[in-house]
XYZ file of C-alpha atoms in Angstrom:
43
model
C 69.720 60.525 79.361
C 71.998 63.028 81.287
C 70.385 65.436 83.600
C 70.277 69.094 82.271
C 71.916 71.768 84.551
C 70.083 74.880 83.760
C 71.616 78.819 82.871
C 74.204 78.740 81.131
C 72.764 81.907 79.082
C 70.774 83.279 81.735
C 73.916 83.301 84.228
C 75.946 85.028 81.393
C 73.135 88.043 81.176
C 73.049 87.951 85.011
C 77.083 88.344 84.971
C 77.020 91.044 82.317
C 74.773 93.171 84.631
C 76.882 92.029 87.974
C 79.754 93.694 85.970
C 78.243 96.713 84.891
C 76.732 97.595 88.355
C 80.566 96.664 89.948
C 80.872 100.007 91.371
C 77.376 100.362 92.621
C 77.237 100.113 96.984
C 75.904 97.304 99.166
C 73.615 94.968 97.917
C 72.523 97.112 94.647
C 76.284 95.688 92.998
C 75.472 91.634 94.795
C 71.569 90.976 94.049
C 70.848 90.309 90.198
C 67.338 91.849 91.144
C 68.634 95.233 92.449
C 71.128 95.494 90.379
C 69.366 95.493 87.529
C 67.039 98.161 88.476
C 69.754 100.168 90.219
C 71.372 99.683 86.025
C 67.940 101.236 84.225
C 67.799 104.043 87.004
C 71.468 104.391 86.258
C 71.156 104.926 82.707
């Protein structure tokens, strides 16, 4: 059996939010962590 690489889906939800928090400065537009709260504080 071939070895499963693991996510696909959860790096597309990951790049969505990278993309939306583009603009954002420092490490709040690099880090999936920070960006995603810097997204819901955003909104």
């Amino acid at each position: 059996m071939t070895r499963v690489r693991r996510g696909y889906i959860a790096r597309r939800r990951r790049r969505k939010i990278r993309l939306f928090a583009s603009s954002f400065r420092g490490a709040h537009s690099r880090l999936t962590r920070t960006a995603t709260q810097q997204k819901i504080r955003a909104l």
